[in-house]
Short mmCIF file of C-alpha atoms and ligand atoms in Angstrom, two decimals:
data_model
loop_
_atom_site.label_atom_id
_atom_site.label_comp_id
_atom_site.label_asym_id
_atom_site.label_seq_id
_atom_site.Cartn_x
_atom_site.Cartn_y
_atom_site.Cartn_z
CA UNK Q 8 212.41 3.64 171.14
CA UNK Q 9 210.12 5.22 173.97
CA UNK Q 10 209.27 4.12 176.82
CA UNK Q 11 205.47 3.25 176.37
CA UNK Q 12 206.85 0.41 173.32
CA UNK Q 13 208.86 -1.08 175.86
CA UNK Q 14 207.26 -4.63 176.14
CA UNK Q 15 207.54 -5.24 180.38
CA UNK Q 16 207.43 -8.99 179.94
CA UNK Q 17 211.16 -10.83 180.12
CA UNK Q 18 210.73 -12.27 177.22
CA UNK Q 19 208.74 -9.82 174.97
CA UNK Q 20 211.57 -7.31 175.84
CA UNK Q 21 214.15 -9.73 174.90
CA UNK Q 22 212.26 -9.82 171.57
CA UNK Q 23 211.79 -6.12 171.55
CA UNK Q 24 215.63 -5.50 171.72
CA UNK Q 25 216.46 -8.20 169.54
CA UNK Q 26 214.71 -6.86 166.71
CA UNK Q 27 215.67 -3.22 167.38
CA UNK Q 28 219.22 -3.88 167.29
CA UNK Q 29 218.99 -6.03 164.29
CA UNK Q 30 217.27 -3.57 162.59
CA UNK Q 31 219.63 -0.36 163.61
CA UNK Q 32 222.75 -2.05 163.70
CA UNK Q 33 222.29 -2.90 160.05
CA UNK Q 34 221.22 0.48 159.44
CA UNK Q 35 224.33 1.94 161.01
CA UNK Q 36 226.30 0.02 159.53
CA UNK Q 37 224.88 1.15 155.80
CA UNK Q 38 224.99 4.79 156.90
CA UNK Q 39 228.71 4.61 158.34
CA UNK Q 40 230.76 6.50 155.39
CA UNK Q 41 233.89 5.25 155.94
CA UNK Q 42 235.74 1.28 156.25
CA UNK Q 43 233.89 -0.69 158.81
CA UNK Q 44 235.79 -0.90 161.79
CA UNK Q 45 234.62 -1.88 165.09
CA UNK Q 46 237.18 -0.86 167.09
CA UNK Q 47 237.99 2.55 166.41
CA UNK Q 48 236.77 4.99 168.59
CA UNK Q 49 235.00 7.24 166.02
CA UNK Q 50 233.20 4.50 165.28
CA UNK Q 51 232.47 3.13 168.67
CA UNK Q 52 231.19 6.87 169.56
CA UNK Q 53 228.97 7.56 166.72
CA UNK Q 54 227.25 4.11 167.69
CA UNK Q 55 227.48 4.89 171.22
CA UNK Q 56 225.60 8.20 170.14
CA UNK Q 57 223.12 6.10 167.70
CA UNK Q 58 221.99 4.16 171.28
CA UNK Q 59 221.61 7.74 173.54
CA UNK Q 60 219.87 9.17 170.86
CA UNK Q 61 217.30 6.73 170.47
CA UNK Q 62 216.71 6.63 174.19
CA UNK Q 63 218.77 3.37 175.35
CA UNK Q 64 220.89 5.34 178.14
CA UNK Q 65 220.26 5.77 181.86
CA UNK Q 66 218.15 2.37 181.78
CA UNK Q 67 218.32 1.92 185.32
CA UNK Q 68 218.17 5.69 186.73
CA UNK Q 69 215.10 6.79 188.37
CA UNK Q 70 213.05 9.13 186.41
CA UNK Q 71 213.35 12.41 187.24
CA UNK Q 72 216.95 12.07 185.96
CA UNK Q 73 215.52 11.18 182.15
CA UNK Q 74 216.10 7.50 183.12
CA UNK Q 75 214.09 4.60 182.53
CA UNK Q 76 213.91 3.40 185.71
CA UNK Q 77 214.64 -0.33 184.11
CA UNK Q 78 214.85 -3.47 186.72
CA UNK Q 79 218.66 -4.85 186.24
CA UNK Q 80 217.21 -8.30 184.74
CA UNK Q 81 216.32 -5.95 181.87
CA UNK Q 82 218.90 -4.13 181.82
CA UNK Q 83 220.66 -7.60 182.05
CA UNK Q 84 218.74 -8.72 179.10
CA UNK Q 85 219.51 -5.37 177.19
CA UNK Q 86 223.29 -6.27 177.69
CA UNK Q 87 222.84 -9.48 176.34
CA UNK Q 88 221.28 -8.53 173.32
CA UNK Q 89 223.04 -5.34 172.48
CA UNK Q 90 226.25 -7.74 172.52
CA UNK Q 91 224.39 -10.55 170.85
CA UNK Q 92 224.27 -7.74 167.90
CA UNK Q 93 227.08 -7.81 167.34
CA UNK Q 94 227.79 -4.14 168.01
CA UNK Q 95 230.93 -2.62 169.61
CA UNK Q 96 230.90 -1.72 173.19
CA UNK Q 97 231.04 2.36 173.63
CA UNK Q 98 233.60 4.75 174.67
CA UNK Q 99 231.53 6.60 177.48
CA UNK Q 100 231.67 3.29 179.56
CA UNK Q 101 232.81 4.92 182.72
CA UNK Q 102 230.40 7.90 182.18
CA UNK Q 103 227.77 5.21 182.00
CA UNK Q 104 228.55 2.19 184.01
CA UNK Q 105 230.20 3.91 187.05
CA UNK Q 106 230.46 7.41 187.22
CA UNK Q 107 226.21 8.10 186.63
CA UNK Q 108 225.47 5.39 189.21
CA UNK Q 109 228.05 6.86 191.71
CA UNK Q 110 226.64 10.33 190.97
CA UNK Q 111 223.16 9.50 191.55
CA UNK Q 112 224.07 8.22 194.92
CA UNK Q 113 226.44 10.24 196.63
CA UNK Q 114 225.94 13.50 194.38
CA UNK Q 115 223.96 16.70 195.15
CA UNK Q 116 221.04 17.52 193.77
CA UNK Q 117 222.60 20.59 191.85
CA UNK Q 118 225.83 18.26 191.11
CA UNK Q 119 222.84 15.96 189.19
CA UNK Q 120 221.51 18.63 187.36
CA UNK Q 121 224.63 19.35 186.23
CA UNK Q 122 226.42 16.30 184.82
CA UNK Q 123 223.52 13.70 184.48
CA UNK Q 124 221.87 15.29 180.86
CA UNK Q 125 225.23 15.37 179.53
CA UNK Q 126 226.09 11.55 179.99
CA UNK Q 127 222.34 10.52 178.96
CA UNK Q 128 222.93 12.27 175.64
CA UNK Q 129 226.49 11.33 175.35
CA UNK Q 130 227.42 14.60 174.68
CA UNK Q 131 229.87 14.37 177.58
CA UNK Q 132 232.63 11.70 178.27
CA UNK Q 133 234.35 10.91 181.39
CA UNK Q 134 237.31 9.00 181.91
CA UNK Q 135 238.44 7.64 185.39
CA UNK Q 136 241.25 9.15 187.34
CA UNK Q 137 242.64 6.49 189.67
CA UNK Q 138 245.97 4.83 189.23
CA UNK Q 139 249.25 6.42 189.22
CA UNK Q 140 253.14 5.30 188.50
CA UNK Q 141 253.07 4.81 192.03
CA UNK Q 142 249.67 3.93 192.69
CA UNK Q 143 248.07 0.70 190.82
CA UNK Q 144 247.32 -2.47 192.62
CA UNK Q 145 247.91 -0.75 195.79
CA UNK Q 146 245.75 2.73 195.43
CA UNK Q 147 245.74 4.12 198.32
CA UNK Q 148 249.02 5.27 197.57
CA UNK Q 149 247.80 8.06 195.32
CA UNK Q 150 249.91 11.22 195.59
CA UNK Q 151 248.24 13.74 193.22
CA UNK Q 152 247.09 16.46 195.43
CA UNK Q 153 244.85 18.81 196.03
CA UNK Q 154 245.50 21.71 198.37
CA UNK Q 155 242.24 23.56 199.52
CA UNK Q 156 242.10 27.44 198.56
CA UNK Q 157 239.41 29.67 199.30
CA UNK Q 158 236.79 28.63 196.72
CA UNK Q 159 238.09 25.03 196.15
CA UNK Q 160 241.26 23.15 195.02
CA UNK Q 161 244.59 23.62 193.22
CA UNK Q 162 245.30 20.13 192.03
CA UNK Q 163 248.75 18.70 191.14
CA UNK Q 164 249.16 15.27 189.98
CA UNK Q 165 250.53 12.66 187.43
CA UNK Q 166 247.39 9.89 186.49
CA UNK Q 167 248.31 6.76 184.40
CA UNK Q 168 246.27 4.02 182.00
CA UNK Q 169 243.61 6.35 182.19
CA UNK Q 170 241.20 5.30 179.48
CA UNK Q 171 239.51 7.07 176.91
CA UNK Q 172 241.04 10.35 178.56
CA UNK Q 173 242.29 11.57 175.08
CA UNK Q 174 238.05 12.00 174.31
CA UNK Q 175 237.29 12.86 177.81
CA UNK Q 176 235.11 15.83 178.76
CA UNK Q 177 235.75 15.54 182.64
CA UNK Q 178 237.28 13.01 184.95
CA UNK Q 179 236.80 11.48 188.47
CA UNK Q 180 239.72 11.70 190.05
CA UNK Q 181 241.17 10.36 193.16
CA UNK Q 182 243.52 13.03 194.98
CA UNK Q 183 245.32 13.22 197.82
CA UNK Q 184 243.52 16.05 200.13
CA UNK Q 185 245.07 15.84 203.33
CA UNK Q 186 248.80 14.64 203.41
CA UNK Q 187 248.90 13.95 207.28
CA UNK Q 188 245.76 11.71 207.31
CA UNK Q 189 246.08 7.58 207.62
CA UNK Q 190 246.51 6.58 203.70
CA UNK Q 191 242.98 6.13 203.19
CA UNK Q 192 241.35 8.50 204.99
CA UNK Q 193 243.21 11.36 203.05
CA UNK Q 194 241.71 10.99 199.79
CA UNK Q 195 238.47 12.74 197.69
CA UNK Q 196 237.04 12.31 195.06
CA UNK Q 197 237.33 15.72 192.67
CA UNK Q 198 235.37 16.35 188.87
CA UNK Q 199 237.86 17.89 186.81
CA UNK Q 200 237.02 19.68 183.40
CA UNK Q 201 239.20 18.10 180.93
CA UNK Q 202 239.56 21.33 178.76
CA UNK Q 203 240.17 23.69 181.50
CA UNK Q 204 244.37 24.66 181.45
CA UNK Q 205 246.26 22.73 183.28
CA UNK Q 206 244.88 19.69 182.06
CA UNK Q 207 247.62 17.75 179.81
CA UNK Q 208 246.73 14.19 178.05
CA UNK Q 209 249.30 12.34 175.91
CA UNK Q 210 248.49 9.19 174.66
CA UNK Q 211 249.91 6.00 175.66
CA UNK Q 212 249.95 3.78 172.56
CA UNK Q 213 249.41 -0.14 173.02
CA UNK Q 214 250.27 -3.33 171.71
CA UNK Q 215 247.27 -3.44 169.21
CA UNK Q 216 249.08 0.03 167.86
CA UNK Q 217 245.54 1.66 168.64
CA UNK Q 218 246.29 4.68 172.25
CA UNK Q 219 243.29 3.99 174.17
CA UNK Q 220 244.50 4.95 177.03
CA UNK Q 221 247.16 8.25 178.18
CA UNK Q 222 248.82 9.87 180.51
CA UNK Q 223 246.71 12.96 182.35
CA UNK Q 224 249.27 15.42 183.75
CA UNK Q 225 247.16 18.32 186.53
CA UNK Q 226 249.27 21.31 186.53
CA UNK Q 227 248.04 23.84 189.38
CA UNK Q 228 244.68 23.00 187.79
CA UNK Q 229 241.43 24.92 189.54
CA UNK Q 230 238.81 22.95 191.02
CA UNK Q 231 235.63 24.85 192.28
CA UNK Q 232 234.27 23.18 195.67
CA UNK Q 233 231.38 22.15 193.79
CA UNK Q 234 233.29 19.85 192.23
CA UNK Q 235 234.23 18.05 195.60
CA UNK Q 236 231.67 14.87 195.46
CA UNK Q 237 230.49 13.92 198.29
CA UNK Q 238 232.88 14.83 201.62
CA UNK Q 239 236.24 15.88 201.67
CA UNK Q 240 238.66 12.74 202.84
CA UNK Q 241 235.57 9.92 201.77
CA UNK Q 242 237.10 9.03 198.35
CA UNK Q 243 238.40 5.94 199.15
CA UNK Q 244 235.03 4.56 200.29
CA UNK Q 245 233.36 6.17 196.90
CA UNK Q 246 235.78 4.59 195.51
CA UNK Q 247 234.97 1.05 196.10
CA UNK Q 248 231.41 1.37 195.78
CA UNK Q 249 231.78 2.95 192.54
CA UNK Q 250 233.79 -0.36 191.80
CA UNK Q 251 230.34 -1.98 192.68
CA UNK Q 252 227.82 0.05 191.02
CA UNK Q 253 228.40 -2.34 187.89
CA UNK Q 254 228.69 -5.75 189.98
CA UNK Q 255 226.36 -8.44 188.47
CA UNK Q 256 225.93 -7.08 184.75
CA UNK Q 257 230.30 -6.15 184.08
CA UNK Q 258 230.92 -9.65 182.55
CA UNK Q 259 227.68 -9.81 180.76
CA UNK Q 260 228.72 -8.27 177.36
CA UNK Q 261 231.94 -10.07 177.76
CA UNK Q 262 230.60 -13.17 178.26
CA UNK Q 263 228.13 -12.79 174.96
CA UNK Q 264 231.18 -11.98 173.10
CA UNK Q 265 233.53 -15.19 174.30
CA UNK Q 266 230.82 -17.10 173.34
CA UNK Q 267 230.28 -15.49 169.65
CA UNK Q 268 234.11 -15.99 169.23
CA UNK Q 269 234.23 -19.59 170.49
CA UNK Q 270 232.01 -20.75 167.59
CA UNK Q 271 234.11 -18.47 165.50
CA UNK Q 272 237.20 -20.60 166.88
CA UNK Q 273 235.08 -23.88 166.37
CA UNK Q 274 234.36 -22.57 162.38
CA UNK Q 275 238.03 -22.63 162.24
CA UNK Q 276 238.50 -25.95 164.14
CA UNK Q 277 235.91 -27.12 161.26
CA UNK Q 278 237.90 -25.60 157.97
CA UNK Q 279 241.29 -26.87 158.74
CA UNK Q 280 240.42 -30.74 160.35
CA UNK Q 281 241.18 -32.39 157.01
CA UNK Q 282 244.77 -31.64 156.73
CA UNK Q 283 245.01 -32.11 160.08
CA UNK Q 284 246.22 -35.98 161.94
CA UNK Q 285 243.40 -37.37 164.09
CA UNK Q 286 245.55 -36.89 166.94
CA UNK Q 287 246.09 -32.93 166.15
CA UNK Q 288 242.65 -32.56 165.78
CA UNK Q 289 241.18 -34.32 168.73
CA UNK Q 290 243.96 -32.14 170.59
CA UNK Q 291 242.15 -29.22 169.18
CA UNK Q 292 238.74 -30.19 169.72
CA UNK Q 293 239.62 -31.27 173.42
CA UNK Q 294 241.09 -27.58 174.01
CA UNK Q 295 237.57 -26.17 172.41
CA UNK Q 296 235.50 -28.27 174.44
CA UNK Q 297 237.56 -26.93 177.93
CA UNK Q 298 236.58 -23.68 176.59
CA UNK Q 299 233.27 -24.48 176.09
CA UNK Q 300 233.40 -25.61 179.80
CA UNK Q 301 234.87 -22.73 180.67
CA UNK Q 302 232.02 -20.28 178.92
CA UNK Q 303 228.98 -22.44 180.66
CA UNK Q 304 230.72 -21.95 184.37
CA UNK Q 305 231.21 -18.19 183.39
CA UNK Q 306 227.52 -17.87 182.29
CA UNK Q 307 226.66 -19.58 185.77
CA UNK Q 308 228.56 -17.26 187.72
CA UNK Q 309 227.40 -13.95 186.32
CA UNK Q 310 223.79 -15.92 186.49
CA UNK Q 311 225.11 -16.11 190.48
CA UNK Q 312 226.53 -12.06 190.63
CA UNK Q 313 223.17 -11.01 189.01
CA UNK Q 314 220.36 -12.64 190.86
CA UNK Q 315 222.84 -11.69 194.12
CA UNK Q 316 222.32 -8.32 193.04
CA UNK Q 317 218.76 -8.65 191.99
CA UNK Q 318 218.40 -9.33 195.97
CA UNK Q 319 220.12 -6.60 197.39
CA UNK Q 320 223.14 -8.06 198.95
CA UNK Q 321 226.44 -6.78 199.29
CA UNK Q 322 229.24 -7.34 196.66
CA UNK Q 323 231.43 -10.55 197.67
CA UNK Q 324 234.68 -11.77 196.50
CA UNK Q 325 233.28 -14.21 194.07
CA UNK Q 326 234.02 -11.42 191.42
CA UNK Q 327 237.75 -11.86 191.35
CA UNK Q 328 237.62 -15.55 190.81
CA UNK Q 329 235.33 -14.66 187.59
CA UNK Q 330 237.57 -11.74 186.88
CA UNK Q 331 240.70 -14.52 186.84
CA UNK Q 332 238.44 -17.33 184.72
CA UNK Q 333 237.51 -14.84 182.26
CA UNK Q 334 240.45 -13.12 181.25
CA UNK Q 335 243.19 -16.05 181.51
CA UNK Q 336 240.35 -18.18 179.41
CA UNK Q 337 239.77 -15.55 177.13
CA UNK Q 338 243.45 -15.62 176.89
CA UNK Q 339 243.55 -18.91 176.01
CA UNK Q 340 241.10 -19.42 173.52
CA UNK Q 341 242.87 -16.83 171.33
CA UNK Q 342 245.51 -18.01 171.61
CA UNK Q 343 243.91 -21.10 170.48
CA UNK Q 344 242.67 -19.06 167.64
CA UNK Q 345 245.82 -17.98 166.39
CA UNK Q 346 247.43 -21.48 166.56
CA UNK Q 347 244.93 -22.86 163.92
CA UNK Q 348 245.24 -19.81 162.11
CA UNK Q 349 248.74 -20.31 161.98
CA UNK Q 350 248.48 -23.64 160.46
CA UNK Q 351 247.12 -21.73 157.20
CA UNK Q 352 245.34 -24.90 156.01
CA UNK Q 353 243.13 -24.75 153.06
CA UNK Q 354 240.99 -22.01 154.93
CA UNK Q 355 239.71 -19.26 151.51
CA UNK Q 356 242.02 -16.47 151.50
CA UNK Q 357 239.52 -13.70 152.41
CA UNK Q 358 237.99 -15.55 155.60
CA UNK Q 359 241.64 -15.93 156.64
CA UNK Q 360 242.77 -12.46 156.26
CA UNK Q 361 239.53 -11.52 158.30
CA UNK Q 362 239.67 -13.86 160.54
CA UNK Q 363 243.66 -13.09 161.23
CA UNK Q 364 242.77 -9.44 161.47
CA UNK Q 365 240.20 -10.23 164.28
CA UNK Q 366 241.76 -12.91 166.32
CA UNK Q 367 245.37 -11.12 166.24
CA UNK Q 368 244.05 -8.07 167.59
CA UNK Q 369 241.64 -9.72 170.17
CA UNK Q 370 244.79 -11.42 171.00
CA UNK Q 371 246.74 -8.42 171.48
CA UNK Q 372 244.12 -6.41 173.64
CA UNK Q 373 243.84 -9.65 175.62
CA UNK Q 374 247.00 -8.66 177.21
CA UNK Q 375 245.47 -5.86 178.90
CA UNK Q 376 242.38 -8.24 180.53
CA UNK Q 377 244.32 -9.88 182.99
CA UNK Q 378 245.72 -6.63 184.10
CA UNK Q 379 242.83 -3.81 184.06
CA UNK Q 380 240.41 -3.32 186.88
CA UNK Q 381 242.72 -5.46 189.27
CA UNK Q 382 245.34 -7.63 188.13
CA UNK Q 383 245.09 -11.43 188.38
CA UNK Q 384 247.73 -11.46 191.05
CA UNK Q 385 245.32 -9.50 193.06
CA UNK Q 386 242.42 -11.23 191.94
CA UNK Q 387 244.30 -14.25 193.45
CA UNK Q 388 245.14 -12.53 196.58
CA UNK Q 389 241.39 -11.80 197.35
CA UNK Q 390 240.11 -15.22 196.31
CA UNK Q 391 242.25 -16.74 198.77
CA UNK Q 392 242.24 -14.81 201.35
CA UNK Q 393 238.37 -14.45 201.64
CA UNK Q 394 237.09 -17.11 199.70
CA UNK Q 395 239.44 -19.93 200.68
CA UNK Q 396 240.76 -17.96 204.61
CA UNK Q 397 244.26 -18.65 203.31
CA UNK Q 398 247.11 -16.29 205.33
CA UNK Q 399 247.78 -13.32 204.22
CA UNK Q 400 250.34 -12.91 201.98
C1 LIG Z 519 243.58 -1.43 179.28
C2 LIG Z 519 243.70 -0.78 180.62
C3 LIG Z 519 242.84 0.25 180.95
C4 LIG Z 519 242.96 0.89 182.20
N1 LIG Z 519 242.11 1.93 182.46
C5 LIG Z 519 242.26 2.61 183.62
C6 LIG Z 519 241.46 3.76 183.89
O1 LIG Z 519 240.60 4.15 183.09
N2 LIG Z 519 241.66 4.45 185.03
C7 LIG Z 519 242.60 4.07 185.96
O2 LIG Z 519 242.72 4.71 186.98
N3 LIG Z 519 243.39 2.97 185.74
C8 LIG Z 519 243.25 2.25 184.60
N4 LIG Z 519 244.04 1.15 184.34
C9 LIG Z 519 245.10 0.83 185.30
C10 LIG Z 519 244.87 -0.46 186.06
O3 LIG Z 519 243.89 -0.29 187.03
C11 LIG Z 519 246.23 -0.84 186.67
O4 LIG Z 519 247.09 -1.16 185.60
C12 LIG Z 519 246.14 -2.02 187.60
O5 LIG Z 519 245.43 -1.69 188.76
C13 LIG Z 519 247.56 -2.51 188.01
O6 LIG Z 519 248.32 -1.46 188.50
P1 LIG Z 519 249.78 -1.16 187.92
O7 LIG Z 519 249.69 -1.16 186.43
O8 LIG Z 519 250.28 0.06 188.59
O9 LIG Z 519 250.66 -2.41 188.32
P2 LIG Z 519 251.36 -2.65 189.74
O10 LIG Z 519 250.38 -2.45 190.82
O11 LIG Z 519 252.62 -1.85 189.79
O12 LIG Z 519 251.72 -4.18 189.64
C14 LIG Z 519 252.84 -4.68 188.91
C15 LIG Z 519 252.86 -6.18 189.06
O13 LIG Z 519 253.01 -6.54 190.46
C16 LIG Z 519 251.94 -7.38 190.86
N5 LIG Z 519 251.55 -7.06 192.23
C17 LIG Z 519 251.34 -5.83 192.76
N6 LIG Z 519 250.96 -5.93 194.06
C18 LIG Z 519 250.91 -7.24 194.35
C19 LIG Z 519 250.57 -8.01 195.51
N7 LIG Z 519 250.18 -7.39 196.64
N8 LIG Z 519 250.60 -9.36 195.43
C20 LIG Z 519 250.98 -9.99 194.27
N9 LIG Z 519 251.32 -9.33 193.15
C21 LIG Z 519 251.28 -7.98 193.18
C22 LIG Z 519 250.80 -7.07 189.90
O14 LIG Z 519 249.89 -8.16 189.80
C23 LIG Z 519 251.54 -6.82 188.59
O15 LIG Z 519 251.83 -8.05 187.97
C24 LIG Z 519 243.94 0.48 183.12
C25 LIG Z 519 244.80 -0.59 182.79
C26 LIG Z 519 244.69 -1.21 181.56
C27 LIG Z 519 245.62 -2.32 181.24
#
């Protein structure tokens, strides 16, 4: 792919992307020497790595950076397609989604040159240093610390749920820089070298068995000042507009996929409804068609968070009452899945095992959706507090 093919209509690009992925998905696929496994992370790199190389990375950076300086409806429209593919999401998803646009806006132009050619290439993953034991919903109670020394930092600290750490290359972290300062006001945002010593990962294994996420202990680890980005005590507010940067195209490859698995929960609706009572199956097919609902108001909404976007204006709350829909119907629908599965109903034995493989551990991740990037508790808490002006809480 370069960037004089790149069709500039909406709709030739569409087609452009379609193809492409069609065409190097299968590819990757044939070339991939071992079992075909979406989601294990060797694979999810090396197709991750398949994208960079072929120049689909840094679609919306300017330029000068090696970007592609892409409007976000096309970058919307790449989303779409590169999950209509069928193709795994990536491992370097913080590297791309919200540490490269937080870098190109609050980094210096030598802290740029440094880090941007590694992310565009994917030769460099970053993982996201935020929550702690004590330190989740409510972040600003982050204790790791960092006390200044002559050429930069000594940083202590315990960091928790911190994905894809165990693959990482460096992390943002947010660290406690002056102790005495109002909660929020005391934190910064520091770019720690994963392999330097000091830096301890252990894995954190989940419910689908797979450790996606670990533990990150800093012991008297050395951070240069040139790895303080942007000023000392302004993490906090880096911090939420990092938690921005992706507003408007986040639920996009989610959404694609809900949709792909809803007509793989229909197929299953379809191969068991003749052993099933009319009553059991209209049951079924009423639950389907709520989550059918359920995927056209999604669709609408990120429709809503992109053209809002598109048009420049500030992130709202409207996010956490998609962030709620999403996961808890997500949640549903497999377990939806699952249910008919259950009924093991005539349904050939190979399509079942794959199908049980796919749905149980969708199921099992699940879990995590209503929890990461805010929990729905929280979610809730925002929705009613700004969207409906209930009390706080
Ligand atoms: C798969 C996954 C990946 C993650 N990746 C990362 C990562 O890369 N980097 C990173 O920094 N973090 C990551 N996290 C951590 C995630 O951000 C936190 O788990 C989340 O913010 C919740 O914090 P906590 O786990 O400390 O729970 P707590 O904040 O301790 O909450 C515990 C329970 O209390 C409820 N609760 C807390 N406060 C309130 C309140 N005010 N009102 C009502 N209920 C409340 C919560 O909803 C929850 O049910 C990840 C988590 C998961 C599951």
């Amino acid at each position: 792919m370069t960037d004089e093919r790149l069709p500039q209509s909406p709709e030739a690009f569409r087609a452009y992307v379609r193809a492409w992925m069609a065409e190097h998905y299968a590819q990757f696929q044939r070339d991939w020497p071992g079992r075909i496994d979406p989601v294990s992370l060797p694979y999810r790199r090396a197709w991750e790595d398949t994208l960079c190389r072929h120049g689909w990375s840094g679609l919306g950076w300017p330029r000068e950076y090696g970007g592609k300086a892409l409007s976000l409806s096309h970058q919307a429209i790449y989303l779409e397609e590169l999950a209509r593919s069928g193709a795994p999401l990536g491992v370097n998803l913080i590297g791309h989604g919200i540490f490269a646009p937080t870098l190109l806006h609050f980094g210096s132009a030598a802290q740029k040159a440094r880090y941007l050619p590694g992310i565009l290439r994917n030769e460099a993953i970053w993982c996201q240093g935020y929550s702690e034991p004590g330190a989740g919903s409510d972040l600003a109670a982050v204790t790791s610390r960092a006390r200044k020394t002559q050429d930069g930092y000594v940083l202590d600290g315990h960091k928790i749920w911190t994905s894809f750490a165990n693959l990482a290359d460096y992390c943002f972290a947010l660290v406690r820089t002056d102790p005495h300062a109002q909660r929020h006001r005391g934190l910064s945002f520091l770019l720690v070298d994963m392999h330097q010593p000091g830096v301890r990962v252990e894995p954190i294994r989940q419910l689908t068995g797979e450790a996606e996420f670990c533990e990150v202990f800093f012991e008297q680890v050395k951070v240069p000042s040139d790895c303080l980005l942007g000023q000392e005590g302004d993490g906090w507010s880096m911090a939420m507009a990092a938690a921005s940067f992706e507003r408007g195209t986040y639920f996009i490859p989610r959404l694609v996929q809900f949709e792909r698995e809803l007509a793989r929960v229909r197929a299953l609706i379809d191969s068991v409804a003749h052993g099933l009572t009319p009553i059991a199956l209209q049951s079924y097919r009423q639950r389907w068609a709520a989550l059918f609902a359920d995927s056209m108001v999604l669709q609408l909404k990120s429709r809503r968070a992109l053209l809002a976007a598109m048009n420049g204006e500030p992130p709202g709350p409207e996010g956490s009452s998609t962030k709620v829909h999403w996961s808890e119907a997500h949640q549903r629908m497999l377990d939806l899945a699952l249910e008919l599965l259950g009924l093991n109903l005539c349904v050939p034995a190979m399509q079942m095992q794959a199908e049980v493989a796919f749905f149980a551990h969708a199921s099992l991740w699940s879990r995590a959706e209503t929890i990461l990037a805010g929990t729905s508790e929280i979610q809730r808490n925002i929705v009613g507090e700004k969207i409906l002006g209930l009390a706080k809480g």
